[in-house]
Amino acid sequence: MKRFVAVLFALTLSIVADPAPTGSVHGVIREQGGGELPGVTVTLLPPGTSVVTDTHGRYRFDGLAPATYTVRAQLEGFNAVQRSVTVGAGTSVGLEMVLPFSALAETITVTASSPPISAMRTASFMVSGADTAIEPRYRKFDDHGFIEAKKSRVTTFAIDVDRASYANVRRFVSDGLVPPPDAVRVEEMINYFPWSYPQPEGSAPFSVTTEVGGCPWNAKNRIVRIGIQGRNLERWKMAANNLVFLVDVSGSMQDASRLPLLKSAFRVLVDQLRAEDRVALVVYAGAAGLVLPSTSGVDKPTILAALDNLAAGGSTAGGEGIELAYKIAKENFLADGNNRVILATDGDFNVGLSGAKALEKLIEKKRDSGIYLSVLGVGDDNYQDDAMETLADKGNGNYAYLDSIREAEKVFRDELTGTLVTIAKDVKVQIDFDPARVVSYRQIGYENRALANEDFENDEKDAGELGAGHSVTALYEIVPVSSAASPTLARGPIATLKLRYKEPNSRKSIPLMTTITDEGHSAWDASPDMQFATAIAQFGMLLRNSPHKGTATWDDVLKLASVSRGADLDGTRAEFLKIAEAARGMK
């Protein structure tokens, strides 16, 4: 009997020690465009357990008994989706789900009734209970024309690392719409892409590269490329960050492509923060308010909870929000850190003409205190691009447009140090063309960044900022002096390139100088980067219907971009080919 009891007891222990194997469910939640969605609430039924997706849109449930479950995913601004899944003993089931944008969210207005979905491509939003509609606004400009070198041999401009125009153009084309000409800023489209410029070797925070090649849209002309590459910075070497998120929660931000997208974008940034970094959260609608005081980056649950609780509603008081954000940034100023306000909005500021000018002056004043401004744009129908571009320029900051969570990951994860760390400010470029070799020239893009030649050495004149690891590319189309008349002119120096920049905490500029030399390369034996940059330039000129597009065609764009695509490690060049193909079908 005792032996039987012992055997029974041992068998019981064996059963307890070796329970039936359990399974799991894991996967990724994506938006319709394919990008991962962080912050999605994923619920498993039964038993009703919920988790939130991480910055890569991933979720996981472990320890599941064999059974059939329902997985439900939901996020504000998107339609909820649920799927059934059967889990076996010891199995791990992968389940990826795509959340479509909510049709209801896309038809919400601040006042009056919702327009029909079919009208949403041209619908406007009412603000402050007024009867006037806010239309999209872009700063108007004309393409640079040719300038005779004998009459004016020197040209000057401020660098521009903004990339907003490319993402916005991509959004238009992806929606089957032709972008307005003034939404197409060629320099921002070119600067969206990474280039294989060398890292700086000397004391300067950036390297300078020049190249001259044939012009694909005018066989008689030449293209000059100027490349500036900022020094890379490892994230762990980055100084502490004092950040203030300034989020527009006015009624126009209710759409799924606005506030919900921004909340997901800031989640990506919060995931990168360290204990020494600090974040405050300021919002503005009818009035401005501090939602979250400056909080250590290690306390991610508190920061994310504050973001999750944001909701849109009310009219816009952008000026008050900016003043409060700068006040909070100043109170938590880090003398040896990166101090930055990150404004996220569709640009709908109810400040009036005089208020807008006062706002610009406020930001100009604050930049001298060492607090920089970055601007994130979202939205479509009432998108105020001109206001956001101006604020970023005045605030020594950068300007990006978010059309998807993938773009947010590019800005806040892949290019984090460039977004947050300024390594050179007031960077100016001046070119002195040799009239003996250059008949005339015109800059391609940078229409909004042109400077008077006398401002080059004026240290009081504001210019562009360069972030760690960021690159800047500028193109000039030149008409060369005929090499047939003088074969010695086919190759050799054609211009002197001068640059001036300031260290981030300095008021005195530092000069640099080099020579631009034409080595006689054609459009097809230039470097792959040169070829791809000129393909983007052609793309922009065709979209703008530029008077200088020459013989450029959509087939030329696709052919040149295809042969120069290269390794394309981040996939942006392959994406450009798809966008160019789509644009060809619309024109």
Coordinates of C-alpha atoms in Angstrom, one line a residue:
M1 CA 0.0 0.0 0.0
K2 CA 2.8 2.4 0.9
R3 CA 4.5 1.6 -2.3
F4 CA 1.3 2.4 -4.3
V5 CA 0.9 5.8 -2.5
A6 CA 4.6 6.7 -3.3
V7 CA 4.2 5.8 -6.9
L8 CA 0.9 7.8 -7.1
F9 CA 2.6 10.8 -5.4
A10 CA 5.5 10.7 -7.8
L11 CA 3.2 10.5 -10.8
T12 CA 1.3 13.6 -9.5
L13 CA 4.5 15.5 -9.1
S14 CA 5.5 14.6 -12.6
I15 CA 2.2 15.9 -14.0
V16 CA 2.5 19.2 -12.0
A17 CA 6.2 19.7 -13.0
D18 CA 5.4 19.1 -16.7
P19 CA 2.2 20.9 -17.7
A20 CA 0.8 20.9 -21.1
P21 CA 2.7 23.2 -23.5
T22 CA 1.2 26.6 -24.2
G23 CA 1.2 28.7 -27.4
S24 CA 1.4 32.3 -28.3
V25 CA 0.1 34.9 -30.8
H26 CA 2.4 37.7 -32.2
G27 CA 2.4 40.1 -35.1
V28 CA 2.6 43.6 -36.4
I29 CA -0.2 46.2 -36.9
R30 CA 0.2 48.4 -40.0
E31 CA -1.6 51.3 -41.6
Q32 CA -2.9 51.1 -45.1
G33 CA 0.3 52.6 -46.5
G34 CA 2.3 49.7 -45.1
G35 CA 4.0 51.5 -42.2
E36 CA 4.0 50.1 -38.7
L37 CA 1.5 51.6 -36.2
P38 CA 2.8 52.1 -32.6
G39 CA 0.3 52.7 -29.8
V40 CA -2.4 50.4 -31.1
T41 CA -4.5 48.6 -28.4
V42 CA -4.6 44.9 -29.1
T43 CA -7.0 42.8 -27.1
L44 CA -7.2 39.0 -26.9
L45 CA -10.7 37.5 -26.4
P46 CA -11.0 35.5 -24.2
P47 CA -9.9 36.5 -21.6
G48 CA -9.9 40.2 -22.6
T49 CA -6.2 40.9 -22.0
S50 CA -4.8 44.0 -23.8
V51 CA -1.4 45.1 -24.8
V52 CA -0.1 48.2 -26.7
T53 CA 2.1 47.9 -29.8
D54 CA 5.6 49.1 -29.6
T55 CA 7.3 51.7 -31.9
H56 CA 7.6 49.0 -34.6
G57 CA 3.9 48.1 -34.4
R58 CA 4.6 44.8 -32.7
Y59 CA 2.5 42.9 -30.1
R60 CA 2.6 39.5 -28.4
F61 CA 0.5 37.3 -26.2
D62 CA 2.3 34.3 -24.5
G63 CA 1.2 31.4 -22.3
L64 CA -2.0 30.7 -24.2
A65 CA -3.9 27.4 -23.8
P66 CA -4.8 25.6 -27.0
A67 CA -8.0 27.2 -28.2
T68 CA -9.5 29.6 -30.8
Y69 CA -9.2 33.3 -29.9
T70 CA -10.3 36.6 -31.3
V71 CA -7.6 39.3 -31.7
R72 CA -9.0 42.9 -31.9
A73 CA -6.9 46.0 -32.8
Q74 CA -8.0 49.6 -32.4
L75 CA -6.5 53.0 -32.5
E76 CA -8.1 56.4 -32.5
G77 CA -8.7 57.7 -36.1
F78 CA -8.7 54.1 -37.6
N79 CA -11.4 51.5 -38.0
A80 CA -11.0 48.7 -35.5
V81 CA -10.1 45.3 -37.0
Q82 CA -10.5 41.8 -35.5
R83 CA -9.5 38.4 -36.6
S84 CA -9.9 34.8 -35.3
V85 CA -6.8 32.7 -34.7
T86 CA -6.4 29.1 -33.6
V87 CA -3.5 28.3 -31.2
G88 CA -2.2 24.8 -30.8
A89 CA -0.2 23.3 -28.0
G90 CA 3.4 24.7 -28.2
T91 CA 2.7 26.7 -31.4
S92 CA 3.4 30.4 -32.0
V93 CA 1.0 31.9 -34.5
G94 CA 1.9 35.1 -36.4
L95 CA -1.0 37.5 -37.2
E96 CA -0.4 40.8 -39.1
M97 CA -3.4 43.2 -39.4
V98 CA -3.9 46.4 -41.4
L99 CA -6.0 49.2 -39.9
P100 CA -7.8 51.3 -42.5
F101 CA -8.3 55.0 -41.8
S102 CA -11.7 55.8 -40.3
A103 CA -14.1 57.2 -42.9
L104 CA -15.8 59.0 -40.0
A105 CA -12.6 60.7 -38.9
E106 CA -12.0 61.9 -42.5
T107 CA -15.3 63.7 -42.6
I108 CA -15.2 65.6 -39.3
T109 CA -15.3 69.4 -39.3
V110 CA -15.0 71.7 -36.4
T111 CA -18.4 73.4 -37.0
A112 CA -21.4 72.6 -39.2
S113 CA -22.2 69.2 -40.5
S114 CA -19.8 66.7 -42.1
P115 CA -19.3 66.9 -45.8
P116 CA -19.9 63.8 -47.9
I117 CA -16.8 61.5 -48.3
S118 CA -16.7 62.2 -52.0
A119 CA -16.1 65.9 -51.3
M120 CA -13.2 65.4 -48.9
R121 CA -10.5 66.1 -51.5
T122 CA -11.6 69.7 -51.7
A123 CA -13.4 70.1 -48.4
S124 CA -12.3 72.9 -46.1
F125 CA -12.4 73.2 -42.3
M126 CA -14.3 75.9 -40.3
V127 CA -12.5 77.3 -37.3
S128 CA -13.4 79.5 -34.4
G129 CA -17.1 79.3 -35.3
A130 CA -16.4 81.5 -38.3
D131 CA -18.0 81.2 -41.7
T132 CA -14.7 81.5 -43.7
A133 CA -13.0 78.3 -44.9
I134 CA -9.2 77.8 -44.5
E135 CA -7.6 76.8 -47.8
P136 CA -4.2 75.2 -48.2
R137 CA -1.4 77.8 -48.6
Y138 CA 2.0 77.6 -50.2
R139 CA 4.5 80.4 -50.5
K140 CA 4.5 81.5 -54.2
F141 CA 7.8 81.6 -56.1
D142 CA 9.2 81.6 -59.6
D143 CA 12.0 79.4 -60.8
H144 CA 15.4 81.1 -60.8
G145 CA 16.3 82.4 -64.3
F146 CA 19.7 82.5 -66.0
I147 CA 22.1 85.3 -65.0
E148 CA 24.9 86.5 -67.2
A149 CA 28.2 85.8 -65.5
K150 CA 29.8 89.0 -67.0
K151 CA 27.1 91.1 -65.4
S152 CA 26.8 89.3 -62.1
R153 CA 29.3 86.6 -61.5
V154 CA 28.5 86.0 -57.8
T155 CA 25.5 84.1 -56.3
T156 CA 24.7 83.5 -52.6
F157 CA 22.2 81.4 -50.7
A158 CA 21.5 79.9 -47.3
I159 CA 21.6 76.1 -47.0
D160 CA 18.3 74.3 -46.5
V161 CA 18.0 70.8 -44.8
D162 CA 14.2 70.8 -44.8
R163 CA 12.6 67.7 -46.5
A164 CA 8.9 68.6 -46.1
S165 CA 8.2 69.2 -49.8
Y166 CA 9.2 65.7 -50.9
A167 CA 6.9 63.9 -48.4
N168 CA 4.1 66.3 -49.2
V169 CA 4.5 65.7 -53.0
R170 CA 4.6 62.0 -52.3
R171 CA 1.3 62.3 -50.5
F172 CA -0.3 64.2 -53.4
V173 CA 0.9 61.7 -56.0
S174 CA -0.1 58.7 -53.8
D175 CA -3.6 60.1 -53.6
G176 CA -3.7 60.5 -57.4
L177 CA -3.5 64.3 -57.2
V178 CA -1.1 66.6 -59.1
P179 CA 0.6 68.8 -56.4
P180 CA 0.3 72.6 -56.7
P181 CA 3.5 74.0 -58.4
D182 CA 4.3 76.0 -55.3
A183 CA 4.3 72.8 -53.2
V184 CA 7.2 71.5 -55.2
R185 CA 10.5 72.8 -53.8
V186 CA 13.2 71.0 -55.7
E187 CA 16.0 71.5 -53.1
E188 CA 13.9 69.9 -50.4
M189 CA 13.1 66.9 -52.7
I190 CA 16.8 66.4 -53.4
N191 CA 17.8 66.8 -49.8
Y192 CA 15.3 64.2 -48.7
F193 CA 17.7 61.5 -49.9
P194 CA 21.0 60.3 -48.4
W195 CA 24.1 60.8 -50.5
S196 CA 27.5 59.2 -50.4
Y197 CA 29.5 62.3 -49.4
P198 CA 32.6 61.8 -47.3
Q199 CA 32.8 62.5 -43.6
P200 CA 34.8 65.6 -42.6
E201 CA 38.4 65.0 -41.8
G202 CA 39.5 68.4 -40.4
S203 CA 38.1 70.7 -37.7
A204 CA 35.1 71.8 -39.7
P205 CA 31.8 70.1 -38.8
F206 CA 31.1 69.2 -42.4
S207 CA 32.8 68.2 -45.6
V208 CA 32.4 69.9 -49.0
T209 CA 32.2 68.0 -52.3
T210 CA 31.8 69.4 -55.8
E211 CA 31.2 67.8 -59.2
V212 CA 30.4 69.0 -62.7
G213 CA 28.6 66.9 -65.4
G214 CA 26.4 67.1 -68.4
C215 CA 22.9 68.4 -68.3
P216 CA 20.3 65.7 -69.1
W217 CA 17.6 68.1 -70.3
N218 CA 19.9 70.4 -72.3
A219 CA 22.9 68.8 -74.0
K220 CA 24.7 72.2 -74.5
N221 CA 24.7 73.0 -70.7
R222 CA 26.4 71.6 -67.7
I223 CA 25.3 70.9 -64.1
V224 CA 27.3 71.9 -61.0
R225 CA 26.6 69.9 -57.9
I226 CA 27.7 71.1 -54.4
G227 CA 27.4 68.6 -51.5
I228 CA 27.8 69.4 -47.8
Q229 CA 27.9 66.4 -45.4
G230 CA 27.5 67.0 -41.6
R231 CA 29.7 65.0 -39.2
N232 CA 27.9 61.9 -37.9
L233 CA 27.2 61.6 -34.2
E234 CA 26.6 58.4 -32.2
R235 CA 23.4 58.6 -30.3
W236 CA 25.0 57.7 -27.0
K237 CA 27.4 60.6 -27.5
M238 CA 24.6 63.1 -27.9
A239 CA 24.3 65.8 -25.3
A240 CA 21.2 65.7 -23.0
N241 CA 18.0 66.9 -24.7
N242 CA 15.6 69.5 -23.2
L243 CA 12.5 69.0 -25.5
V244 CA 9.1 70.6 -25.4
F245 CA 6.4 69.0 -27.6
L246 CA 4.0 71.7 -28.7
V247 CA 1.0 69.9 -30.1
D248 CA -1.9 71.5 -31.9
V249 CA -5.1 70.0 -30.6
S250 CA -7.6 72.4 -32.3
G251 CA -10.6 71.1 -34.1
S252 CA -8.9 70.9 -37.5
M253 CA -6.5 68.2 -36.0
Q254 CA -9.3 65.5 -35.5
D255 CA -8.6 63.8 -38.9
A256 CA -6.8 60.5 -38.7
S257 CA -3.9 61.8 -40.7
R258 CA -3.3 64.6 -38.1
L259 CA -3.4 64.2 -34.3
P260 CA -3.5 60.4 -34.3
L261 CA -0.5 60.3 -36.6
L262 CA 1.4 62.8 -34.5
K263 CA 0.7 60.9 -31.3
S264 CA 2.2 57.8 -33.0
A265 CA 5.1 59.9 -34.3
F266 CA 6.0 61.2 -30.8
R267 CA 5.9 57.7 -29.5
V268 CA 8.7 56.8 -31.9
L269 CA 10.8 59.7 -30.4
V270 CA 10.0 58.9 -26.8
D271 CA 11.2 55.3 -27.4
Q272 CA 14.7 56.8 -28.2
L273 CA 15.0 59.0 -25.1
R274 CA 17.5 58.3 -22.3
A275 CA 17.4 59.1 -18.6
E276 CA 19.3 62.4 -19.1
D277 CA 16.8 63.6 -21.7
R278 CA 13.7 65.5 -20.6
V279 CA 10.3 66.1 -22.3
A280 CA 7.5 68.6 -21.5
L281 CA 4.2 68.6 -23.3
V282 CA 2.3 71.8 -24.2
V283 CA -1.0 71.9 -26.2
Y284 CA -3.0 74.7 -27.7
A285 CA -6.5 75.0 -29.0
G286 CA -8.8 77.7 -27.7
A287 CA -6.0 78.3 -25.1
A288 CA -2.6 77.0 -24.4
G289 CA -1.8 74.7 -21.5
L290 CA 0.9 72.6 -19.9
V291 CA -0.1 69.0 -20.0
L292 CA 3.1 67.4 -18.8
P293 CA 5.9 69.2 -16.9
S294 CA 9.5 68.5 -17.9
T295 CA 9.9 64.7 -17.3
S296 CA 12.9 62.4 -17.5
G297 CA 13.1 60.2 -20.6
V298 CA 13.3 57.2 -18.4
D299 CA 9.7 57.7 -17.3
K300 CA 8.2 56.7 -20.6
P301 CA 4.9 55.4 -19.2
T302 CA 4.1 58.9 -17.9
I303 CA 5.1 60.6 -21.1
L304 CA 3.2 58.2 -23.3
A305 CA 0.1 58.4 -21.1
A306 CA 0.1 62.2 -21.5
L307 CA 0.3 61.7 -25.3
D308 CA -2.5 59.1 -25.3
N309 CA -4.8 61.4 -23.5
L310 CA -4.6 64.2 -26.1
A311 CA -7.9 64.9 -28.0
A312 CA -8.7 67.5 -30.7
G313 CA -11.4 70.2 -30.3
G314 CA -11.7 73.9 -30.4
S315 CA -10.2 76.8 -32.3
T316 CA -6.5 77.6 -32.7
A317 CA -4.4 79.9 -30.5
G318 CA -1.0 79.0 -31.9
G319 CA 0.8 82.2 -30.8
E320 CA -0.1 81.5 -27.1
G321 CA 1.1 77.9 -27.4
I322 CA 4.5 78.9 -28.8
E323 CA 5.1 81.5 -26.1
L324 CA 4.3 79.0 -23.4
A325 CA 6.5 76.3 -25.0
Y326 CA 9.5 78.6 -25.1
K327 CA 8.8 79.6 -21.5
I328 CA 8.9 76.0 -20.4
A329 CA 12.0 75.3 -22.5
K330 CA 13.7 78.3 -20.9
E331 CA 12.8 77.2 -17.4
N332 CA 14.5 73.8 -18.0
F333 CA 17.3 75.1 -20.2
L334 CA 20.4 72.9 -20.4
A335 CA 23.6 75.0 -20.9
D336 CA 25.5 72.1 -22.4
G337 CA 22.5 70.3 -24.0
N338 CA 20.1 70.5 -26.9
N339 CA 17.2 72.8 -26.2
R340 CA 14.4 72.5 -28.7
V341 CA 10.7 73.1 -29.2
I342 CA 9.0 70.7 -31.6
L343 CA 5.8 72.2 -33.0
A344 CA 3.3 69.7 -34.5
T345 CA 0.4 71.2 -36.4
D346 CA -1.4 71.6 -39.8
G347 CA -0.3 75.2 -39.6
D348 CA -3.8 76.7 -39.0
F349 CA -2.8 79.7 -36.8
N350 CA -5.5 82.2 -35.9
V351 CA -3.1 85.0 -35.3
G352 CA -4.0 87.5 -38.1
L353 CA -1.5 89.4 -40.2
S354 CA -0.1 91.6 -37.4
G355 CA 0.0 88.5 -35.1
A356 CA 1.9 86.5 -37.7
K357 CA 4.6 89.2 -37.9
A358 CA 4.8 89.4 -34.1
L359 CA 5.1 85.6 -33.9
E360 CA 8.0 85.6 -36.4
K361 CA 9.8 88.3 -34.3
L362 CA 9.2 86.3 -31.1
I363 CA 10.8 83.2 -32.7
E364 CA 13.7 85.2 -34.1
K365 CA 14.3 86.5 -30.6
K366 CA 14.1 83.1 -28.9
R367 CA 16.6 81.5 -31.3
D368 CA 19.3 83.8 -29.9
S369 CA 18.7 82.3 -26.5
G370 CA 19.8 78.8 -27.8
I371 CA 16.3 77.3 -28.0
Y372 CA 15.7 76.0 -31.6
L373 CA 12.4 75.2 -33.2
S374 CA 11.5 72.1 -35.3
V375 CA 8.2 72.0 -37.1
L376 CA 6.2 68.9 -38.0
G377 CA 3.4 69.3 -40.6
V378 CA 0.4 67.1 -41.1
G379 CA -2.9 67.2 -42.9
D380 CA -4.1 68.0 -46.4
D381 CA -7.2 70.1 -47.2
N382 CA -6.3 73.1 -45.0
Y383 CA -2.5 72.5 -44.8
Q384 CA -0.7 75.8 -44.2
D385 CA 2.7 75.0 -45.6
D386 CA 3.9 78.6 -45.9
A387 CA 3.4 79.4 -42.2
M388 CA 5.3 76.3 -41.1
E389 CA 8.2 76.8 -43.5
T390 CA 8.5 80.4 -42.2
L391 CA 8.5 79.4 -38.5
A392 CA 11.1 76.8 -39.0
D393 CA 13.4 79.2 -41.0
K394 CA 13.0 81.9 -38.3
G395 CA 13.6 79.5 -35.5
N396 CA 16.9 78.0 -36.6
G397 CA 15.2 74.7 -37.0
N398 CA 14.1 72.1 -39.5
Y399 CA 10.8 71.3 -41.1
A400 CA 9.4 67.9 -42.0
Y401 CA 6.0 66.8 -43.3
L402 CA 4.6 63.5 -41.9
D403 CA 2.4 61.6 -44.4
S404 CA 2.8 58.2 -42.6
I405 CA 4.3 56.5 -39.6
R406 CA 7.2 55.5 -41.8
E407 CA 8.1 59.1 -42.3
A408 CA 7.9 59.6 -38.5
E409 CA 10.4 56.8 -38.1
K410 CA 12.7 58.4 -40.6
V411 CA 12.7 61.7 -38.8
F412 CA 12.7 60.5 -35.2
R413 CA 14.6 57.2 -35.3
D414 CA 16.8 56.9 -38.4
E415 CA 17.8 60.6 -38.4
L416 CA 17.4 61.4 -34.7
T417 CA 20.7 63.2 -34.2
G418 CA 20.2 65.3 -37.3
T419 CA 16.7 66.2 -36.1
L420 CA 17.8 67.2 -32.6
V421 CA 21.5 68.2 -32.8
T422 CA 22.7 71.3 -34.7
I423 CA 26.4 71.2 -35.5
A424 CA 26.6 74.4 -37.6
K425 CA 24.3 77.4 -37.9
D426 CA 23.9 80.3 -40.3
V427 CA 25.6 78.3 -43.1
K428 CA 25.9 80.4 -46.2
V429 CA 27.2 79.4 -49.6
Q430 CA 28.7 81.8 -52.3
I431 CA 29.9 80.9 -55.8
D432 CA 32.0 83.2 -57.9
F433 CA 31.7 82.0 -61.5
D434 CA 34.6 82.7 -64.0
P435 CA 33.1 84.6 -66.9
A436 CA 35.9 83.3 -69.1
R437 CA 34.4 79.8 -68.7
V438 CA 30.8 80.4 -67.8
V439 CA 28.4 82.4 -70.0
S440 CA 25.4 82.3 -67.6
Y441 CA 24.1 80.2 -64.7
R442 CA 20.9 79.6 -62.7
Q443 CA 20.3 77.8 -59.4
I444 CA 17.9 74.9 -59.4
G445 CA 15.7 75.4 -56.4
Y446 CA 16.5 77.4 -53.2
E447 CA 14.2 80.2 -54.4
N448 CA 13.1 80.9 -50.8
R449 CA 16.7 80.8 -49.5
A450 CA 18.4 83.3 -51.8
L451 CA 20.6 85.9 -50.1
A452 CA 22.0 89.2 -51.2
N453 CA 25.7 88.9 -52.0
E454 CA 26.6 91.5 -49.4
D455 CA 24.9 89.4 -46.7
F456 CA 27.5 86.6 -47.1
E457 CA 30.0 88.3 -44.6
N458 CA 27.3 89.8 -42.5
D459 CA 27.2 87.8 -39.3
E460 CA 23.9 89.4 -38.3
K461 CA 22.1 87.9 -41.3
D462 CA 20.4 84.6 -40.5
A463 CA 20.9 81.5 -42.7
G464 CA 20.4 77.8 -42.5
E465 CA 21.3 75.2 -39.9
L466 CA 23.0 71.8 -40.4
G467 CA 22.2 68.8 -38.2
A468 CA 24.5 66.0 -37.2
G469 CA 24.8 63.5 -40.1
H470 CA 22.6 65.7 -42.4
S471 CA 23.6 66.4 -46.0
V472 CA 22.8 69.3 -48.2
T473 CA 22.9 69.3 -52.0
A474 CA 22.6 72.3 -54.4
L475 CA 22.6 72.2 -58.2
Y476 CA 23.4 74.9 -60.7
E477 CA 22.7 74.7 -64.4
I478 CA 25.4 76.6 -66.4
V479 CA 25.9 77.7 -70.0
P480 CA 29.6 77.1 -70.7
V481 CA 31.8 79.2 -73.0
S482 CA 32.0 77.1 -76.2
S483 CA 34.7 74.5 -75.9
A484 CA 34.7 74.3 -79.7
A485 CA 36.0 77.8 -80.0
S486 CA 38.6 77.2 -77.3
P487 CA 39.4 73.5 -76.6
T488 CA 41.3 74.4 -73.4
L489 CA 38.0 75.5 -71.9
A490 CA 36.6 72.0 -72.0
R491 CA 38.2 71.1 -68.6
G492 CA 39.5 73.1 -65.7
P493 CA 38.4 75.4 -62.8
I494 CA 35.1 77.2 -63.5
A495 CA 34.3 78.9 -60.2
T496 CA 35.4 79.6 -56.6
L497 CA 33.2 78.2 -53.8
K498 CA 33.1 80.0 -50.5
L499 CA 31.2 79.0 -47.3
R500 CA 30.7 80.6 -43.9
Y501 CA 29.3 79.0 -40.8
K502 CA 29.0 79.5 -37.1
E503 CA 29.5 77.0 -34.2
P504 CA 26.2 76.5 -32.5
N505 CA 27.0 78.8 -29.6
S506 CA 29.1 81.4 -31.5
R507 CA 28.2 84.7 -33.1
K508 CA 31.2 84.8 -35.3
S509 CA 31.3 83.0 -38.6
I510 CA 34.2 80.8 -39.9
P511 CA 35.1 81.0 -43.6
L512 CA 36.0 78.1 -46.0
M513 CA 37.0 78.1 -49.6
T514 CA 37.5 75.6 -52.5
T515 CA 37.6 75.5 -56.3
I516 CA 34.9 74.0 -58.5
T517 CA 36.5 72.1 -61.5
D518 CA 34.9 70.7 -64.6
E519 CA 36.6 67.4 -65.6
G520 CA 34.5 67.0 -68.7
H521 CA 32.1 64.2 -67.6
S522 CA 28.9 63.7 -69.6
A523 CA 25.5 63.3 -68.0
W524 CA 25.9 59.5 -68.3
D525 CA 29.4 59.1 -66.9
A526 CA 28.9 61.4 -64.0
S527 CA 28.7 59.7 -60.5
P528 CA 25.5 57.8 -59.7
D529 CA 24.7 60.3 -57.0
M530 CA 25.0 63.1 -59.6
Q531 CA 22.7 61.3 -62.0
F532 CA 20.1 60.5 -59.4
A533 CA 20.1 64.1 -58.1
T534 CA 19.5 65.4 -61.7
A535 CA 16.7 62.9 -62.1
I536 CA 15.0 64.3 -59.0
A537 CA 15.6 67.8 -60.4
Q538 CA 13.9 66.9 -63.7
F539 CA 11.0 65.3 -61.7
G540 CA 10.5 68.6 -59.9
M541 CA 10.7 70.7 -63.0
L542 CA 8.2 68.6 -64.8
L543 CA 5.8 68.8 -61.8
R544 CA 6.2 72.6 -61.8
N545 CA 6.1 72.8 -65.6
S546 CA 9.3 74.9 -65.3
P547 CA 10.2 77.1 -68.2
H548 CA 13.7 75.7 -67.9
K549 CA 12.8 72.0 -68.2
G550 CA 14.2 71.8 -71.7
T551 CA 13.8 68.4 -73.3
A552 CA 13.0 66.7 -69.9
T553 CA 10.4 63.9 -70.1
W554 CA 9.0 61.4 -67.6
D555 CA 10.8 58.6 -69.5
D556 CA 14.1 60.5 -69.0
V557 CA 13.5 60.7 -65.2
L558 CA 12.7 57.0 -64.9
K559 CA 15.6 55.9 -67.1
L560 CA 18.2 58.1 -65.3
A561 CA 16.9 57.2 -61.8
S562 CA 16.9 53.5 -62.7
V563 CA 20.5 53.3 -63.9
S564 CA 21.8 55.3 -60.9
R565 CA 19.7 53.7 -58.2
G566 CA 22.7 52.0 -56.6
A567 CA 22.6 50.0 -53.4
D568 CA 19.6 51.9 -52.1
L569 CA 19.9 50.6 -48.5
D570 CA 16.9 52.5 -47.1
G571 CA 14.6 51.9 -50.1
T572 CA 14.0 55.6 -50.8
R573 CA 15.3 55.4 -54.4
A574 CA 13.0 52.5 -55.2
E575 CA 10.1 54.4 -53.8
F576 CA 11.0 57.5 -55.9
L577 CA 10.8 55.3 -59.0
K578 CA 7.3 54.3 -58.1
I579 CA 6.3 57.8 -57.4
A580 CA 7.7 59.1 -60.7
E581 CA 5.9 56.3 -62.5
A582 CA 2.7 57.3 -60.9
A583 CA 3.2 60.9 -61.7
R584 CA 3.9 60.1 -65.3
G585 CA 0.4 58.5 -65.5
M586 CA -1.2 61.7 -64.1
K587 CA 0.4 64.3 -66.3

